[in-house]
Short mmCIF file of C-alpha atoms and ligand atoms in Angstrom, two decimals:
data_model
loop_
_atom_site.label_atom_id
_atom_site.label_comp_id
_atom_site.label_asym_id
_atom_site.label_seq_id
_atom_site.Cartn_x
_atom_site.Cartn_y
_atom_site.Cartn_z
CA MET D 1 58.13 -33.10 48.75
CA LYS D 2 59.39 -34.95 51.27
CA LEU D 3 63.61 -34.30 50.91
CA PRO D 4 66.43 -34.74 53.53
CA GLU D 5 68.21 -31.57 54.36
CA ARG D 6 71.61 -32.69 53.62
CA VAL D 7 73.15 -35.11 51.35
CA THR D 8 76.57 -37.15 51.23
CA VAL D 9 77.99 -36.84 47.90
CA TYR D 10 80.28 -39.66 47.21
CA GLU D 11 82.49 -38.57 44.27
CA VAL D 12 83.52 -41.56 41.91
CA GLY D 13 85.07 -39.43 39.07
CA PRO D 14 89.06 -40.19 39.79
CA ARG D 15 87.32 -44.25 39.64
CA ASP D 16 84.72 -44.55 37.67
CA GLY D 17 85.62 -41.43 35.65
CA LEU D 18 89.09 -41.98 34.48
CA GLN D 19 88.69 -45.94 34.11
CA ASN D 20 87.02 -44.97 30.85
CA GLU D 21 89.45 -42.40 29.49
CA ALA D 22 91.30 -42.99 26.45
CA ARG D 23 93.87 -40.55 27.14
CA ASN D 24 96.68 -42.01 29.65
CA VAL D 25 96.26 -39.42 32.63
CA PRO D 26 99.52 -38.78 34.59
CA THR D 27 99.83 -39.77 38.12
CA ALA D 28 100.85 -36.18 39.21
CA ASP D 29 97.81 -34.88 37.49
CA LYS D 30 95.44 -37.77 38.99
CA ILE D 31 96.56 -36.42 42.55
CA ALA D 32 96.35 -32.76 41.81
CA PHE D 33 92.69 -33.60 40.82
CA ILE D 34 91.77 -35.58 43.58
CA HIS D 35 93.34 -32.72 46.01
CA ALA D 36 91.11 -30.42 43.92
CA LEU D 37 88.08 -32.28 44.64
CA ALA D 38 89.06 -32.17 48.27
CA GLU D 39 89.63 -28.83 48.45
CA ALA D 40 85.98 -28.08 46.77
CA GLY D 41 84.28 -30.02 50.24
CA LEU D 42 83.70 -33.35 48.99
CA ARG D 43 84.42 -35.59 51.86
CA HIS D 44 83.94 -39.01 50.34
CA ILE D 45 86.47 -39.70 47.52
CA GLU D 46 86.85 -43.08 45.31
CA ILE D 47 90.32 -42.41 44.11
CA THR D 48 91.22 -45.50 42.01
CA SER D 49 90.92 -49.37 41.74
CA PHE D 50 93.25 -51.74 42.81
CA VAL D 51 92.26 -54.16 39.70
CA SER D 52 94.13 -55.97 37.02
CA PRO D 53 96.12 -53.54 35.03
CA ARG D 54 94.96 -56.06 32.12
CA TRP D 55 91.64 -55.05 32.75
CA ILE D 56 91.98 -51.30 33.62
CA PRO D 57 95.20 -50.01 32.11
CA GLN D 58 94.03 -46.41 32.74
CA LEU D 59 94.26 -47.10 37.06
CA ALA D 60 97.19 -49.25 36.82
CA ASP D 61 99.25 -46.71 38.60
CA SER D 62 96.86 -47.23 41.55
CA ALA D 63 99.68 -47.70 44.43
CA GLU D 64 101.32 -44.12 43.41
CA VAL D 65 98.06 -42.29 43.72
CA ALA D 66 97.05 -44.08 46.96
CA ARG D 67 100.37 -42.92 48.27
CA GLY D 68 100.91 -39.61 46.52
CA VAL D 69 97.43 -38.22 48.03
CA ARG D 70 97.03 -36.00 51.22
CA ARG D 71 95.12 -37.56 53.72
CA ARG D 72 93.44 -35.10 56.35
CA GLU D 73 90.57 -35.47 59.11
CA GLY D 74 87.31 -35.84 57.73
CA LEU D 75 88.21 -36.83 54.67
CA THR D 76 87.45 -40.67 53.23
CA LEU D 77 89.18 -42.04 50.52
CA SER D 78 88.28 -45.17 49.15
CA ALA D 79 89.55 -47.38 46.07
CA LEU D 80 87.62 -50.43 44.43
CA VAL D 81 89.03 -54.01 45.09
CA PRO D 82 88.43 -56.86 43.20
CA ASN D 83 89.94 -59.66 45.21
CA ARG D 84 92.50 -60.53 47.72
CA ARG D 85 95.23 -59.42 45.62
CA GLY D 86 93.85 -55.83 45.45
CA LEU D 87 92.99 -55.72 49.21
CA ASP D 88 96.65 -56.66 50.14
CA ALA D 89 97.65 -53.81 47.39
CA ALA D 90 95.13 -51.73 48.80
CA LEU D 91 96.51 -51.91 52.41
CA ALA D 92 99.74 -51.49 51.74
CA ALA D 93 99.31 -48.22 50.42
CA GLY D 94 97.42 -47.00 53.13
CA MET D 95 93.89 -47.31 52.38
CA LYS D 96 91.61 -46.96 54.98
CA GLU D 97 88.03 -48.11 52.93
CA ILE D 98 87.60 -50.05 50.14
CA ALA D 99 84.77 -50.68 47.85
CA VAL D 100 84.04 -54.08 46.16
CA CYS D 101 81.83 -54.74 43.25
CA LEU D 102 79.40 -57.39 41.53
CA SER D 103 76.81 -57.08 39.47
CA ALA D 104 73.01 -58.23 39.45
CA SER D 105 73.10 -59.82 36.15
CA GLU D 106 75.44 -62.68 35.28
CA THR D 107 76.61 -61.74 31.95
CA HIS D 108 77.80 -58.26 33.04
CA ASN D 109 79.15 -59.89 36.04
CA LYS D 110 81.37 -62.43 34.02
CA LYS D 111 82.51 -59.87 31.23
CA ASN D 112 83.55 -57.59 34.22
CA ILE D 113 85.15 -59.54 36.60
CA ASN D 114 85.68 -62.84 34.90
CA LYS D 115 83.24 -64.68 37.55
CA THR D 116 80.01 -66.09 37.84
CA ILE D 117 78.19 -64.29 40.83
CA ALA D 118 78.26 -66.95 43.17
CA GLU D 119 81.96 -67.27 42.64
CA THR D 120 82.04 -63.50 43.11
CA LEU D 121 80.39 -63.48 46.72
CA ALA D 122 82.62 -66.56 47.77
CA ALA D 123 85.56 -64.59 46.80
CA PHE D 124 84.18 -61.67 48.78
CA GLY D 125 85.20 -63.73 51.59
CA GLU D 126 88.79 -63.12 51.41
CA VAL D 127 88.28 -59.50 51.01
CA VAL D 128 85.50 -58.41 53.27
CA ALA D 129 86.20 -60.04 56.43
CA PRO D 130 90.10 -59.33 56.02
CA ALA D 131 89.49 -55.84 55.36
CA GLN D 132 87.68 -55.37 58.31
CA ALA D 133 89.94 -57.27 60.53
CA ALA D 134 92.53 -54.54 59.44
CA GLY D 135 90.24 -51.74 60.02
CA VAL D 136 89.11 -50.65 56.70
CA ARG D 137 85.68 -50.27 55.93
CA VAL D 138 83.86 -51.98 53.01
CA ARG D 139 81.20 -50.51 50.86
CA ALA D 140 79.79 -52.31 48.11
CA TYR D 141 78.15 -51.66 44.29
CA VAL D 142 75.60 -53.77 42.87
CA SER D 143 75.70 -53.21 39.31
CA THR D 144 73.18 -53.35 36.45
CA VAL D 145 70.67 -53.22 38.73
CA PHE D 146 68.25 -51.44 36.41
CA GLY D 147 69.19 -53.23 33.34
CA CYS D 148 71.76 -55.03 32.31
CA PRO D 149 73.61 -54.04 28.48
CA TYR D 150 73.94 -58.37 27.38
CA GLU D 151 70.72 -59.37 29.25
CA GLY D 152 68.33 -56.37 29.11
CA ASP D 153 65.76 -56.02 31.77
CA VAL D 154 67.04 -57.54 35.52
CA ASP D 155 64.43 -58.30 38.01
CA PRO D 156 64.83 -56.03 41.31
CA ALA D 157 64.63 -59.35 43.53
CA ARG D 158 68.19 -59.63 42.40
CA ALA D 159 68.76 -56.29 43.87
CA VAL D 160 67.38 -57.01 47.19
CA TRP D 161 68.86 -60.74 47.61
CA LEU D 162 72.70 -59.26 46.72
CA SER D 163 72.00 -56.30 48.96
CA ARG D 164 71.04 -58.82 51.97
CA GLU D 165 74.03 -61.04 51.31
CA LEU D 166 76.49 -58.04 51.09
CA ARG D 167 75.09 -56.81 54.43
CA ALA D 168 75.19 -60.01 55.93
CA MET D 169 79.07 -60.03 55.32
CA GLY D 170 79.38 -56.63 56.80
CA VAL D 171 79.54 -54.24 54.02
CA TYR D 172 78.65 -50.55 55.40
CA GLN D 173 76.70 -49.59 52.61
CA VAL D 174 75.45 -50.89 49.15
CA SER D 175 75.35 -48.37 46.20
CA LEU D 176 72.59 -49.66 43.74
CA GLY D 177 74.05 -48.92 40.00
CA ASP D 178 72.48 -47.96 36.85
CA THR D 179 75.55 -48.91 34.75
CA ILE D 180 74.53 -47.81 31.59
CA GLY D 181 71.86 -45.21 32.37
CA VAL D 182 68.58 -46.77 31.53
CA ALA D 183 66.78 -46.51 34.70
CA ASN D 184 63.53 -44.06 35.24
CA PRO D 185 62.21 -42.76 38.47
CA ARG D 186 59.48 -45.08 38.65
CA GLN D 187 61.90 -48.20 38.54
CA VAL D 188 64.11 -46.33 40.80
CA GLU D 189 61.01 -46.27 43.39
CA ARG D 190 60.02 -50.01 42.74
CA VAL D 191 63.33 -51.21 43.30
CA LEU D 192 64.41 -49.00 46.32
CA GLU D 193 60.68 -49.76 47.91
CA LEU D 194 61.72 -53.48 47.73
CA VAL D 195 65.54 -52.91 48.92
CA LEU D 196 64.61 -50.40 51.44
CA ALA D 197 62.08 -53.15 53.17
CA GLU D 198 65.55 -54.96 54.26
CA VAL D 199 68.17 -52.47 54.44
CA PRO D 200 68.13 -49.46 56.66
CA VAL D 201 68.11 -46.17 54.28
CA ASP D 202 71.41 -44.74 55.40
CA ASP D 203 73.21 -47.93 54.51
CA VAL D 204 71.95 -47.58 50.70
CA ALA D 205 73.22 -45.26 48.13
CA VAL D 206 72.59 -44.99 44.44
CA HIS D 207 74.77 -44.70 41.11
CA PHE D 208 73.65 -43.33 38.27
CA HIS D 209 74.84 -42.98 34.67
CA ASP D 210 73.37 -40.14 32.73
CA THR D 211 73.00 -42.07 29.04
CA GLN D 212 69.47 -40.99 28.78
CA GLY D 213 69.74 -37.86 30.78
CA THR D 214 67.56 -39.18 33.69
CA ALA D 215 70.23 -39.51 36.69
CA LEU D 216 68.49 -36.46 38.04
CA ALA D 217 65.42 -37.35 38.04
CA ASN D 218 66.48 -40.69 39.45
CA CYS D 219 68.01 -39.05 42.10
CA LEU D 220 65.04 -37.02 42.89
CA ALA D 221 62.92 -40.31 43.18
CA ALA D 222 65.45 -41.73 45.61
CA LEU D 223 65.57 -38.52 47.62
CA GLN D 224 61.92 -38.64 48.40
CA LEU D 225 62.31 -42.15 49.53
CA GLY D 226 64.79 -40.87 51.99
CA VAL D 227 68.37 -42.14 50.19
CA THR D 228 70.97 -39.21 51.64
CA THR D 229 73.93 -40.88 49.55
CA ILE D 230 74.24 -40.42 45.99
CA ASP D 231 77.47 -41.37 43.83
CA ALA D 232 78.68 -38.78 40.92
CA ALA D 233 81.56 -37.99 38.81
CA VAL D 234 82.73 -34.44 38.81
CA GLY D 235 82.02 -33.06 35.46
CA GLY D 236 80.39 -36.19 34.37
CA LEU D 237 83.34 -38.37 33.60
CA GLY D 238 82.84 -41.98 33.78
CA GLY D 239 81.51 -45.28 32.36
CA CYS D 240 82.39 -48.89 32.60
CA PRO D 241 84.56 -50.12 29.69
CA TYR D 242 82.54 -53.87 30.23
CA ALA D 243 79.40 -52.01 29.92
CA PRO D 244 79.23 -50.91 25.96
CA GLY D 245 76.99 -47.79 25.08
CA ALA D 246 77.21 -46.39 28.90
CA ALA D 247 77.67 -43.09 29.02
CA GLY D 248 79.40 -41.10 32.02
CA ASN D 249 78.23 -41.15 35.67
CA LEU D 250 75.80 -38.32 36.81
CA ALA D 251 77.72 -35.16 36.81
CA THR D 252 78.70 -33.97 40.37
CA ASP D 253 78.48 -30.57 39.28
CA ASP D 254 74.74 -30.68 38.10
CA LEU D 255 73.82 -32.97 41.27
CA VAL D 256 74.97 -30.07 43.69
CA ALA D 257 73.74 -27.47 41.83
CA MET D 258 70.13 -28.88 41.77
CA LEU D 259 70.59 -29.65 45.47
CA HIS D 260 71.93 -26.10 46.55
CA ALA D 261 68.85 -24.92 44.32
CA MET D 262 66.48 -27.08 46.64
CA ASP D 263 68.08 -25.87 49.88
CA ILE D 264 69.78 -29.60 50.60
CA ALA D 265 73.28 -29.34 51.83
CA THR D 266 76.05 -30.96 50.75
CA GLY D 267 79.07 -29.08 52.22
CA VAL D 268 80.39 -28.65 48.41
CA ASP D 269 81.48 -25.24 46.94
CA LEU D 270 79.86 -25.17 43.66
CA ASP D 271 82.88 -22.77 42.15
CA LYS D 272 85.91 -24.76 43.61
CA LEU D 273 83.88 -28.12 41.90
CA VAL D 274 83.43 -26.11 38.53
CA GLU D 275 87.43 -25.54 39.03
CA ALA D 276 87.93 -29.06 39.59
CA SER D 277 86.08 -30.20 36.41
CA ARG D 278 87.86 -27.60 34.11
CA LEU D 279 91.25 -29.19 35.18
CA ALA D 280 89.78 -32.69 34.80
CA ALA D 281 88.84 -31.57 31.30
CA ALA D 282 92.05 -30.39 30.30
CA PHE D 283 93.77 -33.59 31.06
CA VAL D 284 91.31 -35.86 29.60
CA GLY D 285 91.58 -33.35 26.69
CA HIS D 286 87.55 -33.11 25.62
CA ASP D 287 84.90 -31.27 26.86
CA LEU D 288 82.91 -32.70 29.87
CA PRO D 289 79.06 -33.37 29.60
CA SER D 290 77.93 -31.35 32.70
CA LYS D 291 75.30 -29.01 32.17
CA TYR D 292 75.98 -26.90 35.02
CA LEU D 293 79.44 -26.75 33.99
CA LYS D 294 78.63 -25.86 30.12
CA ALA D 295 76.28 -22.98 31.68
CA HIS D 296 78.75 -21.73 33.85
CA LEU D 297 81.43 -21.51 31.45
CA GLY D 298 79.01 -20.24 28.95
CA LYS D 299 78.15 -17.36 31.60
CA GLN D 300 81.54 -16.24 32.28
CA ALA D 301 82.59 -16.11 28.53
CA ARG D 302 79.78 -13.51 28.32
CA ALA D 303 80.72 -11.85 31.10
CA ARG D 304 84.17 -11.38 29.77
CA ARG D 305 83.14 -10.30 26.53
CA GLN D 306 80.85 -7.41 27.93
CA ALA D 307 83.84 -6.81 30.14
CA GLU D 308 85.83 -6.33 26.81
CA ARG D 309 83.59 -4.23 24.99
CA GLY D 310 82.72 -2.30 28.07
CA ALA D 311 86.59 -1.42 28.48
P1 HMG I 1 91.09 -62.67 35.97
O1 HMG I 1 91.77 -62.54 34.46
O2 HMG I 1 89.92 -63.89 35.65
O3 HMG I 1 92.15 -62.76 37.18
O4 HMG I 1 90.68 -61.09 36.35
P2 HMG I 1 93.60 -63.76 37.18
O5 HMG I 1 93.37 -63.97 38.81
O6 HMG I 1 93.41 -64.79 36.16
O7 HMG I 1 94.31 -62.60 36.97
C1 HMG I 1 94.68 -62.05 35.66
C2 HMG I 1 96.10 -60.85 35.77
O8 HMG I 1 95.72 -59.80 36.73
C3 HMG I 1 97.21 -61.88 36.25
O9 HMG I 1 98.14 -61.09 35.75
C4 HMG I 1 97.05 -61.42 37.82
O10 HMG I 1 98.23 -61.59 38.45
C5 HMG I 1 96.77 -59.88 37.86
P3 HMG I 1 99.33 -62.30 35.00
O11 HMG I 1 99.77 -63.63 35.45
O12 HMG I 1 98.49 -62.28 33.85
O13 HMG I 1 100.31 -60.84 34.34
N1 HMG I 1 95.59 -59.55 38.79
C6 HMG I 1 95.76 -58.25 39.67
N2 HMG I 1 96.73 -57.17 39.18
C7 HMG I 1 96.48 -55.87 39.94
N3 HMG I 1 95.79 -55.84 41.17
C8 HMG I 1 94.56 -56.98 40.89
C9 HMG I 1 95.02 -58.20 40.37
N4 HMG I 1 93.98 -59.28 40.46
C10 HMG I 1 94.41 -59.79 39.20
N5 HMG I 1 93.92 -56.84 42.26
C11 HMG I 1 90.01 -59.65 37.89
C12 HMG I 1 89.64 -61.22 37.08
C13 HMG I 1 88.81 -59.60 38.86
C14 HMG I 1 91.34 -59.48 38.29
C15 HMG I 1 89.37 -59.01 36.65
O14 HMG I 1 88.42 -59.05 36.27
C16 HMG I 1 89.48 -57.66 36.77
O15 HMG I 1 90.72 -56.87 37.19
N6 HMG I 1 88.26 -56.52 36.58
C17 HMG I 1 88.18 -55.32 36.97
C18 HMG I 1 86.97 -54.79 35.94
C19 HMG I 1 86.92 -53.21 36.36
O16 HMG I 1 87.75 -52.57 37.26
N7 HMG I 1 85.82 -52.71 35.94
C20 HMG I 1 85.33 -51.64 36.34
C21 HMG I 1 84.61 -51.38 37.50
S1 HMG I 1 83.22 -51.69 37.51
C22 HMG I 1 82.36 -50.29 37.54
O17 HMG I 1 82.63 -49.69 36.79
C23 HMG I 1 80.77 -50.42 37.94
C24 HMG I 1 80.65 -49.22 38.98
O18 HMG I 1 81.08 -48.37 38.97
C25 HMG I 1 78.93 -49.37 39.44
C26 HMG I 1 78.22 -49.17 38.18
O19 HMG I 1 78.54 -47.81 37.68
O20 HMG I 1 77.19 -50.00 38.55
C27 HMG I 1 81.17 -49.89 40.16
MG1 MG I 2 79.56 -46.75 37.44
#
């Protein structure tokens, strides 16, 4: 099996994770959570989004979060930005990296950002170049690459087309999203082969949701094609409120555990990552789906019981 020696884990839990939570998480908890993720060794963290609070009330405190987090050398903090207004707010809050997003399918794009794809690409003109002029790097998500909750199958040619358009605007990396978690490894291979024929592999990331339990298998397919940036959300938090039926993101804990077991370096401390997952589970008020987390907590509980019996 041909695999990279190192993978960059792009943590999206504070944004993709918390945007989908029913409970309103206090700003101070979000900031402590981001600090815990950084402490675990994650070096790329999407901390919030500067979108309309009418659309995503969970992240209405984006400016406070962005102003409240500690910045440090070697740590990249990013935020999702849908329009010029979001960019201005992100710049004012000190962001040095942002991400734009659009969908490969028209209906999801419309439901998520209330524009056609053509209108969205045109609106990015007001975001990408001005961000770069302000010294801010821009990443992009293409959502619904592997399937749309409204339209079903999506032609892989659309991901190729949009990746090309986004790169031409100066976006440094395109993250291909399986927004509703329906992708399978063969499909990932097919889409990536087409995209990688036009885009250098370092400029491509993958973003899987784990609705059907195929996210890790999809990562393996991407890794074998040389992809070295993978988005994930600690504990398996997440989902898009405008994609019905979508479950959480691939759990960072599961991804890092698998990569480390395969001798692929990430720079992440798995024990500290589990602590960040526990923190998130406590403030969102429910168990998180990460399998590694469940196994780890189960092992700890068994060890505790054994120690109590022995004492
Ligand atoms: P709209 O309603 O068409 O826009 O929304 P509008 O210009 O008419 O503005 C509506 C209201 O929002 C106005 O306020 C604006 O001022 C305000 P009002 O006058 O009604 O009080 N507004 C803003 N406020 C703060 N920050 C802003 C902003 N822009 C407008 N930036 C809009 C269009 C794009 C704003 C809206 O559709 C929106 O915010 N959508 C974001 C939805 C979202 O965040 N979805 C989840 C992220 S995508 C995802 O999860 C997928 C991903 O993870 C990858 C994958 O899994 O595939 C990335
Ligand atoms: Mg997502």
